[in-house]
XYZ file of C-alpha atoms in Angstrom:
361
model
C 22.600 -50.736 -98.191
C 25.298 -51.113 -95.610
C 24.599 -53.260 -92.295
C 22.419 -52.550 -89.639
C 25.091 -51.474 -86.261
C 23.522 -53.775 -83.359
C 26.308 -52.604 -81.186
C 25.110 -49.625 -80.570
C 21.351 -49.908 -81.394
C 20.841 -53.047 -78.921
C 18.371 -52.411 -76.059
C 20.499 -55.949 -74.524
C 23.427 -55.140 -74.792
C 22.924 -51.497 -73.649
C 21.031 -53.198 -70.811
C 23.971 -55.474 -70.018
C 26.250 -52.742 -69.762
C 28.032 -52.038 -66.537
C 27.304 -48.090 -66.577
C 23.247 -49.085 -67.168
C 23.223 -52.069 -63.915
C 21.418 -50.089 -61.193
C 22.970 -48.856 -58.126
C 22.385 -51.813 -55.056
C 20.027 -49.375 -52.444
C 21.248 -50.640 -48.800
C 18.961 -53.170 -46.722
C 18.460 -53.319 -43.062
C 21.150 -57.021 -43.647
C 23.699 -54.915 -45.265
C 23.623 -51.636 -42.114
C 23.434 -54.822 -39.737
C 26.378 -56.429 -41.659
C 28.535 -52.888 -40.836
C 27.260 -51.997 -37.517
C 28.065 -55.883 -36.616
C 24.376 -56.244 -34.692
C 21.261 -57.662 -36.154
C 18.532 -56.399 -38.702
C 16.182 -56.207 -35.829
C 18.594 -54.528 -33.873
C 19.264 -52.095 -36.808
C 15.200 -51.500 -37.386
C 14.539 -50.873 -34.182
C 17.664 -47.819 -33.234
C 15.796 -46.418 -36.852
C 12.203 -46.112 -35.689
C 13.316 -45.022 -31.867
C 12.143 -48.266 -29.843
C 15.647 -47.654 -28.034
C 14.086 -50.039 -24.892
C 17.058 -52.466 -24.470
C 19.969 -50.418 -26.306
C 22.271 -48.970 -24.788
C 24.125 -45.380 -25.942
C 27.258 -47.064 -28.133
C 24.912 -49.461 -29.892
C 22.442 -47.300 -30.868
C 25.568 -44.477 -32.380
C 27.297 -47.678 -34.106
C 23.631 -48.029 -36.224
C 23.472 -44.907 -37.151
C 26.922 -44.738 -38.402
C 26.424 -47.756 -40.376
C 23.775 -46.356 -41.865
C 25.499 -43.690 -42.643
C 27.978 -45.075 -44.417
C 25.970 -47.406 -46.278
C 23.865 -44.564 -47.117
C 20.324 -46.558 -45.596
C 17.260 -44.398 -46.922
C 13.841 -45.826 -44.633
C 11.256 -45.840 -46.241
C 9.322 -42.590 -44.346
C 6.132 -43.313 -45.345
C 6.334 -46.847 -44.804
C 7.358 -45.570 -41.475
C 5.270 -43.837 -40.640
C 3.302 -44.990 -40.438
C 3.946 -48.156 -38.120
C 5.215 -45.573 -35.745
C 2.770 -43.478 -36.259
C 5.635 -40.297 -36.442
C 6.147 -37.412 -39.320
C 9.940 -37.997 -38.876
C 9.711 -33.852 -39.047
C 10.544 -31.563 -36.392
C 9.193 -28.328 -36.205
C 11.227 -24.674 -36.099
C 9.243 -21.815 -35.115
C 11.296 -17.897 -35.953
C 8.682 -15.919 -33.755
C 10.055 -11.709 -33.631
C 9.096 -8.223 -34.624
C 10.710 -8.039 -37.604
C 9.524 -9.142 -40.972
C 13.423 -11.038 -41.603
C 13.853 -14.167 -40.070
C 17.212 -15.167 -40.724
C 18.919 -11.807 -41.300
C 20.576 -12.825 -38.350
C 24.023 -14.318 -38.226
C 23.037 -16.535 -34.678
C 19.838 -17.248 -35.792
C 21.230 -19.274 -38.935
C 23.764 -20.743 -37.130
C 20.734 -22.488 -34.867
C 19.619 -23.453 -37.648
C 21.583 -25.920 -39.096
C 23.199 -27.278 -35.717
C 19.179 -28.195 -35.283
C 18.836 -29.434 -38.722
C 22.362 -31.167 -38.676
C 21.293 -32.682 -35.564
C 18.024 -33.764 -36.787
C 20.025 -35.300 -40.739
C 22.163 -37.551 -38.033
C 18.870 -39.128 -36.603
C 16.711 -39.037 -39.586
C 14.231 -36.896 -38.969
C 13.397 -33.829 -41.336
C 12.576 -30.415 -39.986
C 10.480 -27.757 -40.899
C 11.135 -24.163 -40.837
C 8.475 -21.165 -40.444
C 9.713 -17.458 -39.718
C 6.514 -15.068 -38.105
C 5.436 -11.989 -37.455
C 4.680 -12.039 -33.537
C 1.247 -10.981 -34.534
C 0.233 -13.533 -36.615
C 0.422 -15.919 -33.597
C -3.055 -17.173 -33.849
C -2.340 -18.280 -38.171
C 0.846 -19.880 -38.143
C 0.857 -23.198 -39.790
C 3.187 -25.229 -38.482
C 0.190 -24.977 -35.266
C -2.468 -25.048 -37.156
C -1.076 -28.602 -39.120
C 0.712 -30.752 -37.039
C 2.493 -31.811 -39.404
C 5.338 -32.279 -36.512
C 6.548 -34.312 -34.299
C 7.905 -31.629 -31.438
C 7.909 -28.016 -31.557
C 11.201 -25.792 -31.573
C 10.352 -21.896 -30.564
C 12.395 -18.633 -30.368
C 10.750 -15.856 -29.908
C 10.703 -12.106 -28.818
C 8.124 -10.209 -28.007
C 6.724 -8.434 -24.840
C 6.828 -10.860 -21.314
C 2.173 -10.489 -21.736
C 3.152 -11.897 -25.648
C 5.193 -14.537 -25.154
C 2.976 -16.271 -22.123
C 0.112 -16.085 -23.703
C 2.454 -18.145 -26.769
C 3.097 -20.793 -24.373
C -0.674 -21.472 -23.664
C -1.053 -22.011 -27.456
C 1.865 -24.459 -27.526
C 0.952 -26.218 -24.987
C -2.458 -27.053 -26.083
C -0.948 -28.984 -28.928
C 0.013 -31.761 -27.266
C 3.331 -32.074 -28.570
C 6.248 -31.540 -27.205
C 8.585 -28.388 -26.806
C 12.216 -27.133 -27.358
C 12.465 -23.078 -26.285
C 15.601 -22.348 -27.502
C 17.132 -18.727 -25.802
C 14.193 -18.269 -23.289
C 15.073 -16.417 -20.021
C 13.481 -19.434 -17.663
C 12.348 -22.632 -17.835
C 8.823 -23.606 -17.585
C 7.493 -25.874 -14.876
C 4.634 -26.912 -16.206
C 3.683 -28.170 -20.396
C 6.213 -31.255 -22.224
C 8.672 -28.081 -22.520
C 11.927 -28.715 -22.207
C 14.306 -24.441 -22.243
C 17.719 -23.978 -24.138
C 19.857 -21.492 -23.389
C 22.800 -19.808 -23.796
C 23.687 -17.568 -20.502
C 23.626 -13.796 -21.284
C 24.107 -12.837 -18.407
C 27.276 -13.865 -17.368
C 28.317 -12.648 -21.074
C 27.931 -9.644 -20.765
C 28.684 -9.019 -17.380
C 32.557 -10.485 -18.654
C 32.745 -8.615 -21.200
C 32.164 -5.352 -18.617
C 34.297 -6.241 -17.071
C 37.153 -6.701 -19.249
C 36.264 -2.932 -20.553
C 36.830 -1.516 -16.820
C 39.875 -3.519 -16.610
C 41.431 -2.131 -19.562
C 40.541 1.466 -18.588
C 37.045 2.262 -19.681
C 34.645 4.938 -17.201
C 31.875 5.014 -19.416
C 30.756 2.484 -21.534
C 27.681 2.515 -23.680
C 25.373 -0.803 -24.467
C 24.191 -0.210 -27.732
C 20.624 -2.993 -28.578
C 18.247 -2.835 -30.869
C 14.698 -1.593 -29.504
C 13.457 -5.608 -30.184
C 12.631 -7.830 -27.412
C 15.534 -10.344 -27.363
C 15.490 -11.962 -24.086
C 19.509 -12.246 -25.324
C 19.934 -9.104 -25.897
C 17.860 -8.078 -22.491
C 20.550 -9.880 -19.789
C 23.393 -9.444 -21.598
C 23.167 -5.312 -20.906
C 21.712 -6.753 -17.081
C 25.197 -8.880 -16.799
C 27.011 -5.434 -17.530
C 24.397 -3.109 -15.840
C 24.927 -5.954 -12.319
C 29.070 -6.028 -12.865
C 28.747 -2.162 -12.740
C 25.945 -2.128 -9.753
C 28.245 -4.809 -7.939
C 32.052 -4.602 -8.240
C 32.840 -0.948 -6.357
C 34.293 0.371 -10.198
C 33.945 4.291 -10.721
C 33.395 3.300 -14.473
C 29.840 3.443 -15.732
C 27.366 2.005 -18.041
C 25.109 4.094 -20.438
C 22.285 1.729 -22.668
C 21.693 3.305 -25.551
C 19.037 1.343 -28.448
C 18.600 2.325 -32.027
C 14.721 0.640 -34.326
C 17.636 -1.810 -35.124
C 20.332 -3.748 -36.032
C 20.879 -2.926 -38.706
C 24.324 -0.446 -39.873
C 22.795 2.335 -40.861
C 20.618 2.110 -37.641
C 23.076 1.457 -35.219
C 25.333 4.311 -36.299
C 22.071 6.756 -36.582
C 22.224 5.952 -32.830
C 25.741 6.722 -31.512
C 25.931 9.275 -34.169
C 22.800 11.166 -32.001
C 24.472 10.406 -28.761
C 28.464 11.854 -29.955
C 26.804 15.195 -31.144
C 25.204 14.798 -27.996
C 28.954 15.901 -26.787
C 28.861 12.328 -24.762
C 31.792 11.363 -24.049
C 32.574 7.376 -23.728
C 35.315 5.850 -24.004
C 34.116 2.036 -24.401
C 31.751 0.365 -26.706
C 29.740 -2.709 -25.570
C 27.036 -3.204 -28.553
C 23.936 -6.003 -28.468
C 26.177 -8.380 -31.294
C 29.039 -7.864 -33.635
C 27.445 -6.873 -36.408
C 26.199 -3.128 -34.391
C 29.939 -3.893 -32.323
C 30.949 -3.750 -36.352
C 28.787 -0.812 -37.389
C 29.881 1.049 -34.712
C 33.741 0.941 -35.251
C 33.597 2.270 -38.998
C 31.517 4.989 -37.968
C 34.436 5.959 -35.258
C 37.051 5.068 -38.219
C 35.296 7.779 -40.196
C 34.923 10.060 -37.292
C 39.408 8.785 -36.529
C 38.674 7.723 -33.973
C 41.246 5.437 -33.006
C 40.985 1.691 -31.786
C 40.998 0.529 -29.366
C 43.108 3.875 -27.683
C 40.598 6.577 -27.952
C 37.530 4.150 -27.486
C 37.082 0.075 -26.788
C 35.053 -1.482 -29.072
C 33.444 -5.054 -28.119
C 30.433 -7.141 -29.515
C 28.828 -10.590 -28.690
C 28.176 -13.615 -30.974
C 31.347 -14.363 -31.727
C 30.266 -16.321 -34.873
C 32.197 -17.104 -38.345
C 31.308 -13.966 -39.847
C 33.416 -11.883 -37.828
C 36.437 -13.251 -39.939
C 35.917 -11.233 -43.281
C 36.247 -8.361 -40.517
C 39.434 -6.549 -41.361
C 40.550 -5.975 -37.132
C 39.682 -9.215 -34.469
C 37.178 -7.730 -32.987
C 36.766 -8.245 -29.109
C 33.616 -10.434 -28.723
C 31.784 -13.495 -26.770
C 31.777 -16.362 -27.867
C 27.923 -17.807 -28.185
C 27.365 -21.605 -28.780
C 24.508 -20.956 -31.242
C 25.296 -24.646 -33.267
C 25.497 -26.554 -29.958
C 22.748 -25.274 -29.088
C 20.525 -26.444 -32.002
C 22.388 -30.089 -31.696
C 21.650 -30.025 -28.205
C 17.849 -29.050 -29.464
C 17.807 -31.293 -31.996
C 19.267 -34.214 -29.452
C 17.027 -33.600 -26.359
C 14.021 -33.265 -28.730
C 14.136 -36.812 -30.295
C 15.376 -38.532 -27.423
C 11.618 -36.981 -25.793
C 9.615 -38.578 -29.886
C 11.682 -42.092 -28.561
C 11.429 -42.350 -25.211
C 7.764 -39.854 -24.520
C 9.731 -38.139 -21.689
C 12.230 -34.939 -21.900
C 14.896 -36.412 -19.392
C 16.234 -32.883 -18.651
C 13.567 -29.438 -18.648
C 16.139 -26.965 -18.637
C 19.918 -26.868 -20.212
C 22.048 -23.652 -19.579
C 25.925 -23.415 -21.943
C 28.346 -20.998 -20.403
C 29.316 -18.488 -23.941
C 33.221 -17.227 -23.420
C 35.405 -14.387 -23.774
C 37.420 -13.951 -26.942
C 39.522 -10.597 -26.360
C 40.577 -9.528 -30.083
C 42.595 -6.064 -30.928
C 39.773 -4.008 -30.120
C 40.068 -3.643 -26.436
């Protein structure tokens, strides 16, 4: 009988091999050594106790946490602090495809990145405007705070805000036109009004005499603000140019092109299109190109948002850059700070937009 190969079968030797040794899990002391602070300081920062620590110390600890790949025991920490270490994100709109819009996904991306950096997870729910009463994020209260991005008419929004206030949780509202004077609410938005005004001014300066603003029927406050800004420029600049607002059933390519086809069929004469977002602008551009309309010589085209996906469009689109990712990051910062300190240090912030001139105008 051949001798037994003990080198290949011995559990003792296999366990002793370097490959089989368990990887060292970072501790509070490891993080403290990297950050140059005490383990108690690390514990306080990780658990959200900020009193007595400046931003520099807090950032140094968080960077050390990331370098050491430190993972706190969330369950134990939740018992100690009465926190769930989770923030909810509720997307409310009239449609059923809650993450189809690149703006929404970019904003949520920024929110998620900001929460991850601070040790919080994100709980996401998309909800039709008719189903607000059944929202599990509202009924179950399994989060420390709630972020909300919503469309819908004014009355529905007002009623829903009342529901949110009754939850007793801090709320960050994204892209609402007016800050809420009451309740534990912080309002974060971008300046869509000035963005719309700026792109309209640009088109008029390039010679546009009849601008068609095309937007979906969906009640997004941001879309309404963009059109209001464009209309404001036309009404206050003493220009002879005019603005026509055209609505499509939604923001899809087929709906956008269908609305434009009907407008063109009415023998309307126009020399510029201002679309409510870049998807609609690209759809309009493709329709005009198929009809052998020269862009920008015959008709100029401009969109809104300037998100990364437009780089895949073969032409540099004139648009307005929206700080969607930054808005999400800002939401994470103010939400976590509110959770950790007990109050929002600001009730409303508006980020600027920026005109990006391409070859379509």
